[in-house]
Coordinates of C-alpha atoms in Angstrom, one line a residue:
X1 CA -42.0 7.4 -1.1
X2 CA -41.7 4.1 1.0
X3 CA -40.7 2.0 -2.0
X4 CA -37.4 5.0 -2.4
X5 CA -37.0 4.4 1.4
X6 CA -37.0 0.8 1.6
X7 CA -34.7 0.7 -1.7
X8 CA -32.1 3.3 0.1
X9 CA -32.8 1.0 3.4
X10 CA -31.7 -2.0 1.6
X11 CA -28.5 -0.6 -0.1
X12 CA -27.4 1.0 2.7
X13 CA -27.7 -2.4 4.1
X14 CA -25.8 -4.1 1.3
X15 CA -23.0 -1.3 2.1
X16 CA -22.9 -1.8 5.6
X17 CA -22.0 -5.5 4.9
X18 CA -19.3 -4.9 2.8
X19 CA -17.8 -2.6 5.6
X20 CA -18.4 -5.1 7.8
X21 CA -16.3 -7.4 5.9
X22 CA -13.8 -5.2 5.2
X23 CA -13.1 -5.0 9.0
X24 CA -13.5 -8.0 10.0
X25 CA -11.0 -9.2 7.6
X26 CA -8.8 -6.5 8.8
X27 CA -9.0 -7.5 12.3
X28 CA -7.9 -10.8 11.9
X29 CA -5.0 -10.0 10.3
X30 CA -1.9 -11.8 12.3
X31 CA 0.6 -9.6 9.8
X32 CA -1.0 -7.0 7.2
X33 CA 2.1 -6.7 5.7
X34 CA 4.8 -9.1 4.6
X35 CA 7.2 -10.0 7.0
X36 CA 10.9 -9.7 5.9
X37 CA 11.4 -12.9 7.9
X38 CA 9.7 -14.8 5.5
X39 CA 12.8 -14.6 3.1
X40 CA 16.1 -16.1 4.3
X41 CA 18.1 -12.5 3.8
X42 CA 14.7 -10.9 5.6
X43 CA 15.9 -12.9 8.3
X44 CA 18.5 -9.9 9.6
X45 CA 16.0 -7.1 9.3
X46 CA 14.6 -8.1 12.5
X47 CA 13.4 -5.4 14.6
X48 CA 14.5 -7.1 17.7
X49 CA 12.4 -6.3 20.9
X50 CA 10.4 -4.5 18.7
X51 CA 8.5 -6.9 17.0
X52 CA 4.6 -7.7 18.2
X53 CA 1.9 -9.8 17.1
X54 CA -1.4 -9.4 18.2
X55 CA -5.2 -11.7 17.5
X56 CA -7.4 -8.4 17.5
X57 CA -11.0 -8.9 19.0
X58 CA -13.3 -6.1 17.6
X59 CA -15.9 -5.0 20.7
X60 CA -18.2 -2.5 20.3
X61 CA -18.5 -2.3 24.2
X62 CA -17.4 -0.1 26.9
X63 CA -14.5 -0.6 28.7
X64 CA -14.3 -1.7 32.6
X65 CA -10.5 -2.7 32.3
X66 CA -9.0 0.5 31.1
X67 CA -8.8 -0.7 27.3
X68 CA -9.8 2.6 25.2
X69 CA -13.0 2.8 23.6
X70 CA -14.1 3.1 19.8
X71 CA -13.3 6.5 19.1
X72 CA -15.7 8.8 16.6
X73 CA -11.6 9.9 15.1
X74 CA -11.1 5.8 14.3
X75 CA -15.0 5.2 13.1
X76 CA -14.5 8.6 10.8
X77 CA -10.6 7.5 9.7
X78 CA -11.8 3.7 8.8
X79 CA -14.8 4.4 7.5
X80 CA -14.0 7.0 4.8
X81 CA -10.4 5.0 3.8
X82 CA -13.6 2.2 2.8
X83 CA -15.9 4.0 1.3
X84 CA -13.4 5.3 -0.9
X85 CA -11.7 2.5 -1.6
X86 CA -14.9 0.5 -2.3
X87 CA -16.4 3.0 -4.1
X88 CA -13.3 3.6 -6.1
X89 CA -12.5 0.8 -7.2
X90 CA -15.8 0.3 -8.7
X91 CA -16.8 3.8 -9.8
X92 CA -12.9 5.0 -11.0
X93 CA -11.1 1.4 -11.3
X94 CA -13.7 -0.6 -12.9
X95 CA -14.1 1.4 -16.2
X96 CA -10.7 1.1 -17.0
X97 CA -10.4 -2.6 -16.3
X98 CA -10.9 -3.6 -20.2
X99 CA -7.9 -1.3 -21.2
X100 CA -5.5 -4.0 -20.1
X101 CA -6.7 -6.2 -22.5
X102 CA -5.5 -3.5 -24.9
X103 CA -2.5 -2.0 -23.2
X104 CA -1.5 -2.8 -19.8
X105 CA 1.4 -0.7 -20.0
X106 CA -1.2 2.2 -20.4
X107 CA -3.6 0.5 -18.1
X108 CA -1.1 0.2 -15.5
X109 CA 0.1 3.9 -15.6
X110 CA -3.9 4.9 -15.9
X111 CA -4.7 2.6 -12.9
X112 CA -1.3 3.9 -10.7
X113 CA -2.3 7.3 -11.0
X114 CA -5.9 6.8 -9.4
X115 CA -5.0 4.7 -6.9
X116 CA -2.6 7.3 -6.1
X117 CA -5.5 9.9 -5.8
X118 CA -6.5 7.8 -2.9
X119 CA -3.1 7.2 -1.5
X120 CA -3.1 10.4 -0.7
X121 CA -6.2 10.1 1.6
X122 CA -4.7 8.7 4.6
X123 CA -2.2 11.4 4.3
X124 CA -4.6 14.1 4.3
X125 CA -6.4 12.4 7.3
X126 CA -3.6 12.2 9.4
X127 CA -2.3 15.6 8.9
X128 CA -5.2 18.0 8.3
X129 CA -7.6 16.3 10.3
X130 CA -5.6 14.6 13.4
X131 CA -3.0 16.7 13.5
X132 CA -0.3 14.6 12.9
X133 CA 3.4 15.8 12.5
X134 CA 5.9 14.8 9.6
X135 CA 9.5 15.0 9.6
X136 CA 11.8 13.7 6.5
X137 CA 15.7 13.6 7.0
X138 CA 18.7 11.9 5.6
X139 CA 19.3 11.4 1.9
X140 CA 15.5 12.0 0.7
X141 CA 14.7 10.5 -2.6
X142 CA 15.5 10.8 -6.4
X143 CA 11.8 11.2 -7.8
X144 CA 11.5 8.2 -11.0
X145 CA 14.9 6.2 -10.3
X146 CA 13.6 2.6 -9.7
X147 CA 14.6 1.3 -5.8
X148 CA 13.9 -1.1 -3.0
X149 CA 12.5 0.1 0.4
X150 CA 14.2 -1.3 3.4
X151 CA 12.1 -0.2 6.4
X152 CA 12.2 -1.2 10.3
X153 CA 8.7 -2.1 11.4
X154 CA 8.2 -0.2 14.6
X155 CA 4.3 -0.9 14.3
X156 CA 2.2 -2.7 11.7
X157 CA 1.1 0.8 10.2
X158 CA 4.4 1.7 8.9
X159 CA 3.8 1.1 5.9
X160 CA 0.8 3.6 5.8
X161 CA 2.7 6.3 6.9
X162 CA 5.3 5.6 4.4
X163 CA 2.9 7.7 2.5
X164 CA 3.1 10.8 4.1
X165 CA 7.2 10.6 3.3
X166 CA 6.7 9.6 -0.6
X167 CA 4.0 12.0 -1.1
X168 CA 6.8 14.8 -0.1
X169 CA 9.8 13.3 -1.5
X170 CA 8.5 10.7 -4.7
X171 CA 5.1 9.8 -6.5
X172 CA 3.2 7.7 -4.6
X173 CA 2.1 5.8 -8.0
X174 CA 5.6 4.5 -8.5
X175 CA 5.2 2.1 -5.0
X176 CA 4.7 -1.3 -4.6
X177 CA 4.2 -3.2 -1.3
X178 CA 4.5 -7.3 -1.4
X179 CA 1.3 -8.2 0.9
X180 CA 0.3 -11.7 1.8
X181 CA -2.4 -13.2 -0.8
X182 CA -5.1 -13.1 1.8
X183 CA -5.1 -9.3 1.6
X184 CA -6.8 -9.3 -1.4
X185 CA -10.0 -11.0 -0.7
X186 CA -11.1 -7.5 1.2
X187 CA -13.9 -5.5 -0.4
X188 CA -12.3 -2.1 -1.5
X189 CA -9.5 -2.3 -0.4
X190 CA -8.1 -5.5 -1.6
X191 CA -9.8 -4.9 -5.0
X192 CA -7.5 -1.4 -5.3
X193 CA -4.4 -3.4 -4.3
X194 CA -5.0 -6.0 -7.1
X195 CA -5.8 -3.5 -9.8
X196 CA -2.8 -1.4 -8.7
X197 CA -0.8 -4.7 -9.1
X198 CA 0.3 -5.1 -5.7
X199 CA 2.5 -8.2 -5.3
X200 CA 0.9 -10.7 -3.1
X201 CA 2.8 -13.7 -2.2
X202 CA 1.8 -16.7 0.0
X203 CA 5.2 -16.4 2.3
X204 CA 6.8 -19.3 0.9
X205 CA 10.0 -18.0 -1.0
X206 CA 10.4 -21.5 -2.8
X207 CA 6.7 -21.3 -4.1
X208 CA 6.5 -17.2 -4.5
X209 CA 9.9 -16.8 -6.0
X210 CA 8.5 -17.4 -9.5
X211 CA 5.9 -14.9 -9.0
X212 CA 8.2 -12.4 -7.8
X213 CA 10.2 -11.8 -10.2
X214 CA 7.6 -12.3 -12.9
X215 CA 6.0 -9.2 -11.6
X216 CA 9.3 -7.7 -11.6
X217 CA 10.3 -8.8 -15.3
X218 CA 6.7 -7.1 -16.2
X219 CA 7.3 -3.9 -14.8
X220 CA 10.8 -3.8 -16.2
X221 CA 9.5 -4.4 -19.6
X222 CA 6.7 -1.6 -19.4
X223 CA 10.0 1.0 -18.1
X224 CA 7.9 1.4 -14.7
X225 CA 10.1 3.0 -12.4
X226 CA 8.9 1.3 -9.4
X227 CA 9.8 1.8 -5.4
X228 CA 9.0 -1.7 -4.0
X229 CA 8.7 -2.2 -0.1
X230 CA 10.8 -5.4 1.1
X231 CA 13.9 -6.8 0.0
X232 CA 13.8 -10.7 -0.6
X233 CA 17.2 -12.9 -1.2
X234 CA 17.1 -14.8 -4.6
X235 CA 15.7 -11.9 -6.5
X236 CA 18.0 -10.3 -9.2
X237 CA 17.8 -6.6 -8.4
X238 CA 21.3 -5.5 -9.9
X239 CA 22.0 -4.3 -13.2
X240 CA 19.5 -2.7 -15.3
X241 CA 16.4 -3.5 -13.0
X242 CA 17.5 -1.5 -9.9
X243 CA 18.8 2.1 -9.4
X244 CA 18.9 2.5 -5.3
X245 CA 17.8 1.1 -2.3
X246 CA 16.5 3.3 0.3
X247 CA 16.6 2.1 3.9
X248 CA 14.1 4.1 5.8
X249 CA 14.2 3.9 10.1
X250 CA 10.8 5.2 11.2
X251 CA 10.3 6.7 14.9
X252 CA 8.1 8.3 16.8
X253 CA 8.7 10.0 19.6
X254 CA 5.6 10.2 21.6
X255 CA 2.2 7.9 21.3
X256 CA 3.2 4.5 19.0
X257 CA -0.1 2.9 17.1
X258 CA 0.8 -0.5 17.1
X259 CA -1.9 -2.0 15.5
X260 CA -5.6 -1.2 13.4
X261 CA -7.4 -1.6 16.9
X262 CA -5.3 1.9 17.8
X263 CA -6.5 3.6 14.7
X264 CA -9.7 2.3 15.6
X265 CA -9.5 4.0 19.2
X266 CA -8.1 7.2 18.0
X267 CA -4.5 7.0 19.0
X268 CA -3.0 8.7 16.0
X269 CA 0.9 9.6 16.1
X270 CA 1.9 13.1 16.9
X271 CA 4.4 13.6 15.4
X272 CA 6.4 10.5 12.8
X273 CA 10.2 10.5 12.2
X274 CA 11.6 9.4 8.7
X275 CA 15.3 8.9 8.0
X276 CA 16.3 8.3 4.8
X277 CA 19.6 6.3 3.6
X278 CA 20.4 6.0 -0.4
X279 CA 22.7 3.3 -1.1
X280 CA 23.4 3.6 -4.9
X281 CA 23.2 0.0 -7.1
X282 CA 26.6 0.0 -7.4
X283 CA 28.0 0.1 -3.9
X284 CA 25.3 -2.7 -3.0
X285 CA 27.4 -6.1 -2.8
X286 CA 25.9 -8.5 -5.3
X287 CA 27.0 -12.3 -3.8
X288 CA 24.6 -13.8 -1.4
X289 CA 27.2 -13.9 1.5
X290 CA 28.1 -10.3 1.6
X291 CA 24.5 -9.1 0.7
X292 CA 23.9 -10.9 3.9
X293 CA 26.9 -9.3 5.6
X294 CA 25.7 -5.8 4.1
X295 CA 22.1 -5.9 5.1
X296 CA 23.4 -7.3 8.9
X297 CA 25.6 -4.3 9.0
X298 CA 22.8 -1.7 7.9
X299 CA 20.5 -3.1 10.5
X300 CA 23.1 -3.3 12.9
X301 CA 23.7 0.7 12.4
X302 CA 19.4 1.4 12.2
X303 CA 18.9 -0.2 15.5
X304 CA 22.4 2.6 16.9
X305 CA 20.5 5.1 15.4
X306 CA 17.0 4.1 17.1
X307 CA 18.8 3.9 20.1
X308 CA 19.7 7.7 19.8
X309 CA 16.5 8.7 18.8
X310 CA 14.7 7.6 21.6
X311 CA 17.7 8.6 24.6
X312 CA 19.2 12.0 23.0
X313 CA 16.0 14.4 21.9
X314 CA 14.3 12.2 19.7
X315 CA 15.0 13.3 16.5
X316 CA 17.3 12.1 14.2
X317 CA 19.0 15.2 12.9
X318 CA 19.3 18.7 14.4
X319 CA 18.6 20.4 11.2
X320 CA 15.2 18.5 11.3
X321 CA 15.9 18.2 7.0
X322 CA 17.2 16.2 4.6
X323 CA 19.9 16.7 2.5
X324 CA 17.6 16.4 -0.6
X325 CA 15.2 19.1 -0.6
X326 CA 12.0 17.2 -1.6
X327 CA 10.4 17.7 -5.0
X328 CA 7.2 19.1 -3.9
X329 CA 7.0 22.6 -1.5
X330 CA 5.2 22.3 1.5
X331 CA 2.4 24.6 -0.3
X332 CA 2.1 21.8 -3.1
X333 CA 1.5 19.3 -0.7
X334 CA -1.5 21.2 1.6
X335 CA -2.7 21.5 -2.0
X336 CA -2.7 18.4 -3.2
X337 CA -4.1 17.5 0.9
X338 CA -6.6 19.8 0.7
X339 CA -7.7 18.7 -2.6
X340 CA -7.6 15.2 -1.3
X341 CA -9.6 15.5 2.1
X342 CA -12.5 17.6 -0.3
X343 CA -12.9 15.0 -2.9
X344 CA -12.9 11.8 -1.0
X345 CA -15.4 13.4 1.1
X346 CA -18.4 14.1 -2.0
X347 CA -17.0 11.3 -3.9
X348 CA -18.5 8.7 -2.0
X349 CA -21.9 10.9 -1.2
X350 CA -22.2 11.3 -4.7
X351 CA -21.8 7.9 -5.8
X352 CA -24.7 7.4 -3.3
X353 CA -26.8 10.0 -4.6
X354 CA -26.1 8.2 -8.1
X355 CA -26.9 4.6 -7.0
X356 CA -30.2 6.2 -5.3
X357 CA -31.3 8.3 -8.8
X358 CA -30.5 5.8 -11.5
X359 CA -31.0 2.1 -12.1
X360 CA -28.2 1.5 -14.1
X361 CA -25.7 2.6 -12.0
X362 CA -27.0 0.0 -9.5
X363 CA -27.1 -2.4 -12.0
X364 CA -23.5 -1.6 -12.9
X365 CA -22.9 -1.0 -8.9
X366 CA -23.7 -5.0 -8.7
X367 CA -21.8 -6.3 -11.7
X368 CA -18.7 -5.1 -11.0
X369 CA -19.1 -6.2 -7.1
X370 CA -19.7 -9.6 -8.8
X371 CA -17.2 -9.2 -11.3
X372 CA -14.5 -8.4 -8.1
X373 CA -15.2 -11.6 -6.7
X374 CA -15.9 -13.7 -9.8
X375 CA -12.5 -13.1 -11.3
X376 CA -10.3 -13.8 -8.0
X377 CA -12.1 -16.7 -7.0
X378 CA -11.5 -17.8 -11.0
X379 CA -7.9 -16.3 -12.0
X380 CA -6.6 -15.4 -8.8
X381 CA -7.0 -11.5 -8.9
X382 CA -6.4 -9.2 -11.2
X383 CA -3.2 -8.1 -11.1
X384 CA -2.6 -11.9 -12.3
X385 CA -5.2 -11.2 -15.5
X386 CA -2.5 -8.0 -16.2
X387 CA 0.4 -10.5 -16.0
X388 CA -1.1 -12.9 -18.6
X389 CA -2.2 -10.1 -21.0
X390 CA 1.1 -8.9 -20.8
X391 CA 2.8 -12.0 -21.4
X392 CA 0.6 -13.0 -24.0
X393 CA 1.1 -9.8 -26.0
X394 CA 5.0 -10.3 -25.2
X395 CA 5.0 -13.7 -27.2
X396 CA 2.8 -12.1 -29.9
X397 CA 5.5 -9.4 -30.4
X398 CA 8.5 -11.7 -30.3
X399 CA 6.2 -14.2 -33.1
X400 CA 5.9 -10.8 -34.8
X401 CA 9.6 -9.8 -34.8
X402 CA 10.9 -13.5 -35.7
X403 CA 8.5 -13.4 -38.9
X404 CA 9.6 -10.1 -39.9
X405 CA 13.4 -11.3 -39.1
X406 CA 12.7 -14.3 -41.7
X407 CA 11.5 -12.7 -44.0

């Protein structure tokens, strides 16, 4: 009995690290997401006077200068988005890791579907659990057209409750976020990112530009009808490799979370505002001076429209709808949030129970922990791996089709 105790002791140890990691990778995060200032066009999407960044100093102490304390809400929201991450992408992402090697056209719509099963997490969290409000207006979304996702950045958690929009009005599996390359490196949740091919970049447009539209060219050729969040100058996204682009303005009209420390505190929004615009491809200009122009003007009207919000009722339309109804009822989505808030809640405890009960699933625990860091510390990540298999199976085909040609 104290040999079973001290082995639980010790992986609850090893556990515990990895958490720790995780958040202290977090906290040091300058920028979790990609700034659009770090393209020359990102330059006029500048949330002026809205904009803050902030060295985070995690302290497990109690206040004396009125900062909020570590709330139970924050430990329970950070610490189940980890576990299931970490366990995920272990226990759900790792078997399917060898299936690129065959197909990563089918390993990438295998791996985008349950990473969406854990997308919708955060969702569930904020809505069931904290109480959190969601309103959609505007234009809404057409579900499978490929787009780009212009977004103010009221808070460095936009992007996370993006989420709770797309999960109403899109499928969460179709989006892509550019994040910087550091992000990757974090236990769970980095390794999710990479298998969900995620495209990092190192915010240097001259030396990421490549990379970019490699990824781009990739999920092009597999017909993934993605919904990327930024919109970088240089890029061809005309013609056959963009449908829309969506520019979102996020509000909220009571409590803002600026950063992770909030979340960590337990200052979750009340209530978050989403208004959608759809500009169609073809009324987007496609010359580098009036894309400028275009996206000046856009933000020009987003920052008007904030500027209601906030002095005349804060909402953004009376009706409180958009003009698109969205693709799932409400009842789908308490489903599918219901559903959600049960499973990532045994999942991890099961995996536990699993890891406790059986050696091999420890000895399979480890590899693929070492595998995770193995591979990015060798190849870069995985999502780089998926790139090359893809390539390389490209060129065989086009050998393939030349031969046949000849012949």
């Amino acid at each position: 009995m104290q040999a079973l105790f001290r082995r639980l002791l010790k992986f609850s140890l090893v556990v515990l690290y990895f958490f720790r990691q995780g958040i202290v990778t977090i906290f040091s995060w300058k920028r979790s997401l990609l700034h659009p200032e770090s393209f020359p066009v990102g330059r006029v999407f500048r949330d002026q006077g809205r904009q803050s960044v902030s060295i985070l100093i995690f302290r497990w102490t109690i206040s004396t200068d009125h900062r909020a304390m570590v709330s139970w809400k924050g430990i329970y929201f950070v610490l189940a988005l980890f576990l299931g991450s970490f366990f995920g992408s272990i226990f759900m992402l790792g078997p399917f890791l060898p299936l690129m090697f065959i197909s990563p056209a089918w390993y990438r719509w295998i791996t985008d579907c349950v990473v969406a099963t854990w997308l919708t997490l955060p969702v569930a969290l904020l809505e069931m659990v904290f109480g959190a409000k969601v309103v959609v207006t505007g234009d809404g979304f057409v579900p499978g057209e490929r787009s780009v996702i212009i977004m103010n950045h009221r808070t460095r958690m936009d992007w996370m409750f993006l989420w709770n929009c797309l999960l109403r009005y899109s499928y969460l599996r179709l989006e892509k976020i550019c994040l910087k390359s550091s992000l990757k490196s974090i236990p769970g949740f980095g390794w999710a990112m990479q298998v969900a091919a995620f495209v990092f970049i190192q915010r240097k447009w001259e030396d990421d530009k490549s990379h970019f539209e490699k990824m781009l060219d990739y999920f092009c050729d597999i017909r993934e009808p993605l919904q990327l969040l930024i919109f970088p100058e240089g890029t061809d996204l005309t013609g056959d490799n963009l449908d829309a682009i969506h520019d979102i303005t996020v509000a909220y009209p009571q409590n803002i979370p600026q950063t992770e420390k909030h979340l960590l505190n337990g200052n979750f929004p009340k209530e978050i505002h989403f208004h959608v615009q759809r500009y169609p491809i073809e009324t987007v200009p496609s010359s580098k001076e009036e894309l400028q122009l275009w996206c000046r003007k856009r933000w020009e009207e987003k920052e008007e429209r904030l500027r209601h919000f906030y002095e005349d009722g804060k909402c953004f339309s009376a009706t409180g709808q958009s003009i698109i109804p969205p693709c799932k009822s409400e009842l789908r989505v308490l489903t599918v949030k219901c559903i959600s808030l049960l499973y990532w809640t045994v999942f991890p405890l099961g995996m536990l129970v699993l890891l406790y009960l059986y050696s091999f699933a420890r000895w399979y625990f480890a590899a693929m922990i070492i595998f995770f860091v193995v591979q990015q510390k060798i190849f870069g990540g995985l999502e780089l791996i998926e790139l090359a298999c893809h390539q390389y199976f490209r060129k065989q085909q086009k050998l393939h089709n030349t031969k046949i040609k000849n012949n």
